[in-house]
Amino acid sequence: MALTREQMAQRVARELQDGFYVNLGIGIPTLVANYVPDGIDVMLQSENGLLGMGRFPTEDEVDADMINAGKQTVTARPGAAIFDSAESFAMIRGGHVDLTVLGAFEVDQNGNIASWMVPGKLIKGMGGAMDLVAGAENIICTMTHASKHGESKLLESCNLPLTGAGCINRVLTDLAYLEIEGGAFILKERAPGVSVAEIVEKTAGKLIVPDHVPEMTFD
């Protein structure tokens, strides 16, 4: 079965390391805040000027003025700092973020990402994605493996306008965890119950499949 949004966030959270400064993009990445492993101290950054995001609030904790980049209400952990967006982007552009987690419409086998525009559809703008992919070396892209029509989003070459070129090296989809190296997707893990054959069928770009592809675990 395909991973739920929550399971995808749990899998990404396994990549967090103690002391990391981590930017979480809009959508599935924001859920990672709920799954930071015990014993790991990370500072979660939101591009609108909050460093030290905590988990999502309970109903009694909601503060309408405390929001993330997706305008969702959040909490702040001890030691959090609030500053303007110019300082936030200085942090991003200066390379001071250890890990960036963001969504995408398409990723291709050369590490190109398209995440900000679908021609003919109303959009809010590119947001901070272009700065994030240019300023970070360690990026995890979260996305569905295929569209609702079954069309692959892991491509030989992106069709949509690019957000960044040659910047993505890890992709987590609802079907698999893959790395990008040498002009190909390398299948590292598969979602529980998902066959290698299904992943191959739904990957349009060049895909390297090792002899053994383990199922993901969430312990």
Tab-separated table of C-alpha atoms in Angstrom:
chain	number	residue	atom	x	y	z
A	1	MET	CA	0.000	0.000	0.000
A	2	ALA	CA	1.116	3.555	-0.675
A	3	LEU	CA	2.379	5.551	2.273
A	4	THR	CA	0.073	8.034	3.971
A	5	ARG	CA	1.187	11.632	4.392
A	6	GLU	CA	1.903	10.894	8.049
A	7	GLN	CA	4.048	7.861	7.186
A	8	MET	CA	6.008	9.934	4.698
A	9	ALA	CA	6.677	12.496	7.416
A	10	GLN	CA	7.770	9.718	9.783
A	11	ARG	CA	10.219	8.373	7.208
A	12	VAL	CA	11.706	11.816	6.600
A	13	ALA	CA	12.077	12.322	10.347
A	14	ARG	CA	14.465	9.360	10.416
A	15	GLU	CA	16.918	11.493	8.426
A	16	LEU	CA	17.118	14.150	11.153
A	17	GLN	CA	20.378	14.345	13.057
A	18	ASP	CA	21.146	15.878	16.418
A	19	GLY	CA	21.980	19.574	16.116
A	20	PHE	CA	20.501	20.018	12.638
A	21	TYR	CA	18.843	23.239	11.488
A	22	VAL	CA	16.008	22.038	9.230
A	23	ASN	CA	13.738	23.967	6.871
A	24	LEU	CA	10.300	22.425	6.337
A	25	GLY	CA	8.387	23.390	3.209
A	26	ILE	CA	4.638	23.629	2.730
A	27	GLY	CA	2.534	20.438	2.672
A	28	ILE	CA	3.815	17.033	3.741
A	29	PRO	CA	7.135	18.452	5.039
A	30	THR	CA	5.359	20.460	7.749
A	31	LEU	CA	4.167	17.176	9.296
A	32	VAL	CA	7.773	16.213	10.089
A	33	ALA	CA	7.557	18.512	13.125
A	34	ASN	CA	5.248	15.960	14.773
A	35	TYR	CA	7.718	13.071	14.405
A	36	VAL	CA	11.100	14.339	15.609
A	37	PRO	CA	12.684	11.262	17.248
A	38	ASP	CA	13.232	11.180	21.007
A	39	GLY	CA	16.746	12.172	21.979
A	40	ILE	CA	17.270	14.248	18.825
A	41	ASP	CA	17.586	18.021	19.241
A	42	VAL	CA	16.814	19.869	16.007
A	43	MET	CA	15.780	23.436	15.268
A	44	LEU	CA	13.032	23.599	12.651
A	45	GLN	CA	13.030	26.720	10.496
A	46	SER	CA	10.142	28.317	8.642
A	47	GLU	CA	10.965	30.762	5.860
A	48	ASN	CA	8.503	33.335	7.211
A	49	GLY	CA	10.809	33.959	10.171
A	50	LEU	CA	10.441	31.312	12.873
A	51	LEU	CA	13.391	29.251	14.057
A	52	GLY	CA	12.432	26.611	16.590
A	53	MET	CA	9.050	25.349	15.395
A	54	GLY	CA	7.454	22.728	17.588
A	55	ARG	CA	4.658	20.288	16.871
A	56	PHE	CA	1.228	21.388	15.716
A	57	PRO	CA	-0.844	22.860	18.581
A	58	THR	CA	-3.760	21.308	20.397
A	59	GLU	CA	-7.025	23.257	20.334
A	60	ASP	CA	-6.139	24.927	23.645
A	61	GLU	CA	-2.679	25.951	22.386
A	62	VAL	CA	-3.696	27.616	19.108
A	63	ASP	CA	-2.237	31.093	18.633
A	64	ALA	CA	-3.379	32.678	15.367
A	65	ASP	CA	-0.217	34.805	15.237
A	66	MET	CA	2.121	31.796	15.378
A	67	ILE	CA	2.140	30.302	11.890
A	68	ASN	CA	4.459	28.468	9.519
A	69	ALA	CA	5.106	29.288	5.846
A	70	GLY	CA	1.921	27.442	4.890
A	71	LYS	CA	-0.122	29.665	7.234
A	72	GLN	CA	-0.815	26.740	9.568
A	73	THR	CA	-0.744	27.442	13.283
A	74	VAL	CA	2.270	25.959	15.047
A	75	THR	CA	3.945	25.959	18.435
A	76	ALA	CA	7.392	27.234	19.353
A	77	ARG	CA	9.868	25.102	21.273
A	78	PRO	CA	12.093	26.456	24.088
A	79	GLY	CA	14.865	28.573	22.601
A	80	ALA	CA	12.851	29.586	19.541
A	81	ALA	CA	13.541	32.887	17.788
A	82	ILE	CA	11.248	35.048	15.671
A	83	PHE	CA	12.656	37.443	13.074
A	84	ASP	CA	11.759	39.037	9.757
A	85	SER	CA	11.735	37.187	6.450
A	86	ALA	CA	14.866	39.010	5.241
A	87	GLU	CA	16.886	37.447	8.063
A	88	SER	CA	15.213	34.111	7.412
A	89	PHE	CA	16.303	34.146	3.781
A	90	ALA	CA	19.784	35.340	4.727
A	91	MET	CA	20.033	32.170	6.796
A	92	ILE	CA	18.860	30.075	3.832
A	93	ARG	CA	20.990	31.819	1.192
A	94	GLY	CA	24.015	31.758	3.462
A	95	GLY	CA	23.983	27.977	3.623
A	96	HIS	CA	23.144	27.785	7.324
A	97	VAL	CA	20.398	25.171	6.940
A	98	ASP	CA	21.577	21.557	7.347
A	99	LEU	CA	18.552	19.906	5.734
A	100	THR	CA	15.703	21.146	3.557
A	101	VAL	CA	12.489	19.148	3.075
A	102	LEU	CA	10.182	20.359	0.331
A	103	GLY	CA	7.517	19.152	-2.068
A	104	ALA	CA	7.562	18.980	-5.861
A	105	PHE	CA	5.402	18.462	-8.925
A	106	GLU	CA	8.217	16.756	-10.860
A	107	VAL	CA	11.790	15.572	-10.303
A	108	ASP	CA	14.018	14.149	-13.002
A	109	GLN	CA	16.952	11.755	-13.180
A	110	ASN	CA	19.466	14.626	-13.292
A	111	GLY	CA	18.261	16.105	-10.009
A	112	ASN	CA	16.207	18.908	-11.552
A	113	ILE	CA	13.064	19.943	-9.688
A	114	ALA	CA	9.843	21.638	-10.807
A	115	SER	CA	7.785	22.752	-7.838
A	116	TRP	CA	6.288	26.154	-8.351
A	117	MET	CA	4.129	26.492	-11.467
A	118	VAL	CA	1.599	24.550	-13.513
A	119	PRO	CA	0.878	26.402	-16.783
A	120	GLY	CA	-2.717	27.548	-17.093
A	121	LYS	CA	-3.450	27.281	-13.368
A	122	LEU	CA	-3.680	30.054	-10.798
A	123	ILE	CA	-0.577	30.090	-8.610
A	124	LYS	CA	0.490	32.074	-5.560
A	125	GLY	CA	4.055	32.465	-6.766
A	126	MET	CA	7.318	30.643	-6.347
A	127	GLY	CA	7.651	31.249	-2.617
A	128	GLY	CA	11.078	30.484	-1.199
A	129	ALA	CA	11.709	27.263	-3.073
A	130	MET	CA	14.270	28.713	-5.486
A	131	ASP	CA	16.350	30.076	-2.611
A	132	LEU	CA	16.035	26.841	-0.692
A	133	VAL	CA	17.237	24.584	-3.489
A	134	ALA	CA	20.080	27.001	-4.347
A	135	GLY	CA	21.230	27.515	-0.755
A	136	ALA	CA	21.013	23.950	0.560
A	137	GLU	CA	23.187	20.964	-0.307
A	138	ASN	CA	21.141	18.422	1.652
A	139	ILE	CA	17.590	18.230	0.281
A	140	ILE	CA	14.828	15.640	0.583
A	141	CYS	CA	11.962	16.010	-1.861
A	142	THR	CA	8.570	14.579	-0.847
A	143	MET	CA	5.904	13.900	-3.474
A	144	THR	CA	3.489	11.365	-4.865
A	145	HIS	CA	5.154	8.961	-7.277
A	146	ALA	CA	2.511	9.445	-9.959
A	147	SER	CA	-0.377	11.794	-10.701
A	148	LYS	CA	-4.000	10.871	-10.047
A	149	HIS	CA	-4.096	9.822	-13.706
A	150	GLY	CA	-1.208	7.411	-13.174
A	151	GLU	CA	1.404	9.541	-14.947
A	152	SER	CA	4.899	9.363	-13.471
A	153	LYS	CA	6.334	12.394	-11.685
A	154	LEU	CA	9.848	10.897	-11.664
A	155	LEU	CA	10.962	11.745	-15.149
A	156	GLU	CA	13.815	11.579	-17.627
A	157	SER	CA	13.470	15.352	-17.948
A	158	CYS	CA	11.090	17.754	-16.187
A	159	ASN	CA	8.270	19.136	-18.314
A	160	LEU	CA	7.280	22.015	-16.045
A	161	PRO	CA	9.322	25.195	-15.448
A	162	LEU	CA	12.293	24.404	-13.213
A	163	THR	CA	12.703	25.586	-9.662
A	164	GLY	CA	16.322	24.460	-9.604
A	165	ALA	CA	18.768	22.447	-11.701
A	166	GLY	CA	20.868	19.514	-10.530
A	167	CYS	CA	20.065	20.153	-6.866
A	168	ILE	CA	17.990	17.162	-5.725
A	169	ASN	CA	19.708	13.991	-4.532
A	170	ARG	CA	17.013	12.296	-2.460
A	171	VAL	CA	13.325	11.700	-3.152
A	172	LEU	CA	10.679	10.157	-0.918
A	173	THR	CA	7.427	9.274	-2.646
A	174	ASP	CA	4.338	7.466	-1.428
A	175	LEU	CA	5.817	4.311	-3.008
A	176	ALA	CA	9.566	4.488	-2.472
A	177	TYR	CA	12.696	6.161	-1.177
A	178	LEU	CA	15.210	6.888	-3.936
A	179	GLU	CA	18.547	8.590	-4.383
A	180	ILE	CA	19.680	10.385	-7.543
A	181	GLU	CA	23.202	9.769	-8.751
A	182	GLY	CA	24.907	9.608	-12.135
A	183	GLY	CA	21.813	10.561	-14.103
A	184	ALA	CA	19.542	7.908	-12.602
A	185	PHE	CA	17.155	7.190	-9.764
A	186	ILE	CA	18.468	4.479	-7.439
A	187	LEU	CA	15.773	2.562	-5.583
A	188	LYS	CA	16.746	2.264	-1.915
A	189	GLU	CA	13.533	1.326	-0.094
A	190	ARG	CA	9.952	0.528	-0.983
A	191	ALA	CA	6.765	1.196	0.934
A	192	PRO	CA	5.417	-1.816	2.835
A	193	GLY	CA	3.399	-4.008	0.476
A	194	VAL	CA	4.504	-2.126	-2.650
A	195	SER	CA	6.246	-4.277	-5.250
A	196	VAL	CA	9.382	-3.351	-7.136
A	197	ALA	CA	7.416	-3.990	-10.339
A	198	GLU	CA	4.901	-1.242	-9.481
A	199	ILE	CA	7.699	1.231	-8.785
A	200	VAL	CA	9.397	0.359	-12.071
A	201	GLU	CA	6.106	0.775	-13.936
A	202	LYS	CA	5.476	4.224	-12.427
A	203	THR	CA	8.993	5.612	-12.871
A	204	ALA	CA	9.517	7.248	-16.266
A	205	GLY	CA	13.143	8.242	-15.645
A	206	LYS	CA	16.115	5.894	-15.624
A	207	LEU	CA	15.812	3.632	-12.581
A	208	ILE	CA	18.494	1.420	-11.071
A	209	VAL	CA	17.087	-1.454	-9.001
A	210	PRO	CA	19.494	-3.271	-6.647
A	211	ASP	CA	19.201	-7.028	-6.131
A	212	HIS	CA	17.528	-6.464	-2.754
A	213	VAL	CA	15.193	-3.549	-1.996
A	214	PRO	CA	14.071	-3.577	1.648
A	215	GLU	CA	10.666	-2.423	2.851
A	216	MET	CA	10.579	0.759	4.908
A	217	THR	CA	10.258	0.516	8.661
A	218	PHE	CA	8.922	3.159	11.041
A	219	ASP	CA	10.288	1.979	14.395
